[in-house]
């Protein structure tokens, strides 16, 4: 048979397999098959319609957090990023401190070319790790934000160095940020704290006064 006809037959066969899996309620397998089909035909209207229908059914069943996580991971694994993004958002709504879901969402934004959203997501993760005193985790997320040219990431990096009591490195980060954002209250306040720790009371007072004025 001609190549084009064979391809059409394979696609038709894929639809039949997907339909069988959905009827048997093997959602994960069906998602995997849809993912493979969409890699071959990214604009396949029927496949997208089936995904939407599947999403509506999932929404009606109100699955648990664990079930959402499994589905989101399957969508992500098979490159169905829009659907993965929506489910990871639902997971975060249910569990705002879920770092795994937030990390996956940040990576999806980056893959989709939404660097602004990815930066915000990585910065939020860094802040979340910092509040949990996970300095290694915070540093890892800050590096991701810096790779995306985030200016605010310098502040978080300064906070990490501050918590590590690496005064000189913290001072350098806050000063670098203040060259760009002269009225950054957090940077001014922490620069004042750094000067206080280094035994520079006049410089500390000067920075605190600037922060108070702002």
CSV table of C-alpha atoms in Angstrom, one decimal, residues 34-170:
chain,number,residue,atom,x,y,z
A,34,UNK,CA,-2.8,10.3,22.6
A,35,UNK,CA,0.6,11.7,23.3
A,36,UNK,CA,2.3,9.5,20.7
A,37,UNK,CA,-0.4,10.4,18.2
A,38,UNK,CA,0.0,14.2,18.8
A,39,UNK,CA,3.8,13.9,18.3
A,40,UNK,CA,3.1,12.6,14.8
A,41,UNK,CA,0.2,15.0,14.2
A,42,UNK,CA,0.4,18.1,16.5
A,43,UNK,CA,-2.7,19.7,15.0
A,44,UNK,CA,-4.9,16.6,15.0
A,45,UNK,CA,-8.3,18.1,15.8
A,46,UNK,CA,-9.8,14.8,16.8
A,47,UNK,CA,-7.0,14.0,19.3
A,48,UNK,CA,-7.3,17.4,20.8
A,49,UNK,CA,-11.1,17.0,21.1
A,50,UNK,CA,-10.6,13.6,22.8
A,51,UNK,CA,-8.1,15.2,25.2
A,52,UNK,CA,-10.6,18.0,26.1
A,53,UNK,CA,-13.3,15.4,26.6
A,54,UNK,CA,-11.0,13.4,28.8
A,55,UNK,CA,-10.1,16.6,30.8
A,56,UNK,CA,-13.8,17.3,31.4
A,57,UNK,CA,-14.4,13.7,32.6
A,58,UNK,CA,-11.4,14.0,35.0
A,59,UNK,CA,-12.7,17.3,36.3
A,60,UNK,CA,-16.2,15.8,37.0
A,61,UNK,CA,-14.8,12.9,39.0
A,62,UNK,CA,-12.9,15.3,41.3
A,63,UNK,CA,-9.8,13.1,41.7
A,64,UNK,CA,-7.6,13.1,44.7
A,65,UNK,CA,-4.3,14.9,44.8
A,66,UNK,CA,-2.4,11.7,44.2
A,67,UNK,CA,-4.6,10.9,41.1
A,68,UNK,CA,-4.0,14.4,39.8
A,69,UNK,CA,-0.2,13.9,40.3
A,70,UNK,CA,-0.3,10.6,38.3
A,71,UNK,CA,-2.3,12.2,35.4
A,72,UNK,CA,-0.1,15.3,35.3
A,73,UNK,CA,3.1,13.2,35.2
A,74,UNK,CA,1.6,11.1,32.4
A,75,UNK,CA,0.7,14.2,30.4
A,76,UNK,CA,4.2,15.6,31.0
A,77,UNK,CA,5.9,12.4,30.0
A,78,UNK,CA,4.1,12.3,26.7
A,79,UNK,CA,4.7,15.9,25.9
A,80,UNK,CA,1.1,17.0,26.3
A,81,UNK,CA,2.2,20.2,28.0
A,82,UNK,CA,-1.0,22.3,28.0
A,83,UNK,CA,-2.9,19.6,29.8
A,84,UNK,CA,0.0,18.9,32.2
A,85,UNK,CA,0.1,22.6,32.9
A,86,UNK,CA,-3.6,22.8,33.8
A,87,UNK,CA,-3.4,19.8,36.2
A,88,UNK,CA,-0.2,21.0,37.9
A,89,UNK,CA,-2.0,24.3,38.5
A,90,UNK,CA,-4.9,22.4,40.2
A,91,UNK,CA,-2.4,20.5,42.3
A,92,UNK,CA,-0.9,23.8,43.5
A,93,UNK,CA,-4.3,25.1,44.3
A,94,UNK,CA,-4.9,22.1,46.5
A,95,UNK,CA,-1.4,22.1,47.9
A,96,UNK,CA,0.3,25.5,47.6
A,97,UNK,CA,3.6,24.3,49.1
A,98,UNK,CA,3.9,21.3,46.7
A,99,UNK,CA,7.4,22.0,45.4
A,100,UNK,CA,7.4,19.0,43.0
A,101,UNK,CA,4.3,20.4,41.1
A,102,UNK,CA,5.7,23.9,41.1
A,103,UNK,CA,9.0,22.7,39.7
A,104,UNK,CA,7.2,20.8,36.9
A,105,UNK,CA,5.1,23.8,36.1
A,106,UNK,CA,8.2,26.1,35.9
A,107,UNK,CA,9.9,23.6,33.5
A,108,UNK,CA,6.7,23.5,31.4
A,109,UNK,CA,6.6,27.3,31.1
A,110,UNK,CA,10.3,27.2,30.1
A,111,UNK,CA,9.6,24.5,27.4
A,112,UNK,CA,6.7,26.5,26.1
A,113,UNK,CA,8.9,29.6,25.8
A,114,UNK,CA,7.1,31.5,28.6
A,115,UNK,CA,10.3,32.7,30.2
A,116,UNK,CA,8.6,35.4,32.3
A,117,UNK,CA,6.3,32.9,33.9
A,118,UNK,CA,9.2,30.4,34.4
A,119,UNK,CA,11.2,33.1,36.1
A,120,UNK,CA,8.4,33.9,38.5
A,121,UNK,CA,7.8,30.2,39.2
A,122,UNK,CA,11.5,29.5,39.9
A,123,UNK,CA,11.8,32.6,42.2
A,124,UNK,CA,8.7,31.5,44.1
A,125,UNK,CA,10.3,28.0,44.6
A,126,UNK,CA,13.5,29.6,45.8
A,127,UNK,CA,11.5,31.7,48.3
A,128,UNK,CA,9.5,28.7,49.4
A,129,UNK,CA,12.7,26.7,50.0
A,130,UNK,CA,14.2,29.6,51.9
A,131,UNK,CA,11.3,29.8,54.3
A,132,UNK,CA,11.8,26.0,54.9
A,133,UNK,CA,15.5,26.8,55.5
A,134,UNK,CA,16.5,24.5,52.6
A,135,UNK,CA,19.4,26.6,51.4
A,136,UNK,CA,20.6,24.1,48.9
A,137,UNK,CA,17.2,23.9,47.3
A,138,UNK,CA,16.8,27.6,47.3
A,139,UNK,CA,20.2,28.0,45.6
A,140,UNK,CA,19.3,25.4,42.9
A,141,UNK,CA,16.1,27.3,42.0
A,142,UNK,CA,17.9,30.7,42.1
A,143,UNK,CA,20.3,29.4,39.5
A,144,UNK,CA,17.4,28.4,37.3
A,145,UNK,CA,16.0,32.0,37.6
A,146,UNK,CA,19.4,33.5,36.9
A,147,UNK,CA,19.8,31.5,33.8
A,148,UNK,CA,16.5,33.1,32.6
A,149,UNK,CA,18.1,36.6,33.3
A,150,UNK,CA,16.1,37.3,36.5
A,151,UNK,CA,17.2,40.5,38.3
A,152,UNK,CA,15.3,39.7,41.4
A,153,UNK,CA,17.1,36.4,41.7
A,154,UNK,CA,20.1,38.4,42.9
A,155,UNK,CA,18.1,39.4,46.0
A,156,UNK,CA,17.3,35.8,46.8
A,157,UNK,CA,20.9,34.8,46.3
A,158,UNK,CA,21.9,37.6,48.7
A,159,UNK,CA,19.4,36.2,51.3
A,160,UNK,CA,20.9,32.7,50.9
A,161,UNK,CA,24.4,34.1,51.5
A,162,UNK,CA,23.1,36.1,54.5
A,163,UNK,CA,21.6,33.0,56.1
A,164,UNK,CA,24.9,31.3,55.5
A,165,UNK,CA,26.6,34.2,57.3
A,166,UNK,CA,28.8,34.8,54.2
A,167,UNK,CA,28.7,38.5,54.7
A,168,UNK,CA,31.0,39.6,51.9
A,169,UNK,CA,29.2,37.6,49.3
A,170,UNK,CA,25.8,38.7,50.6
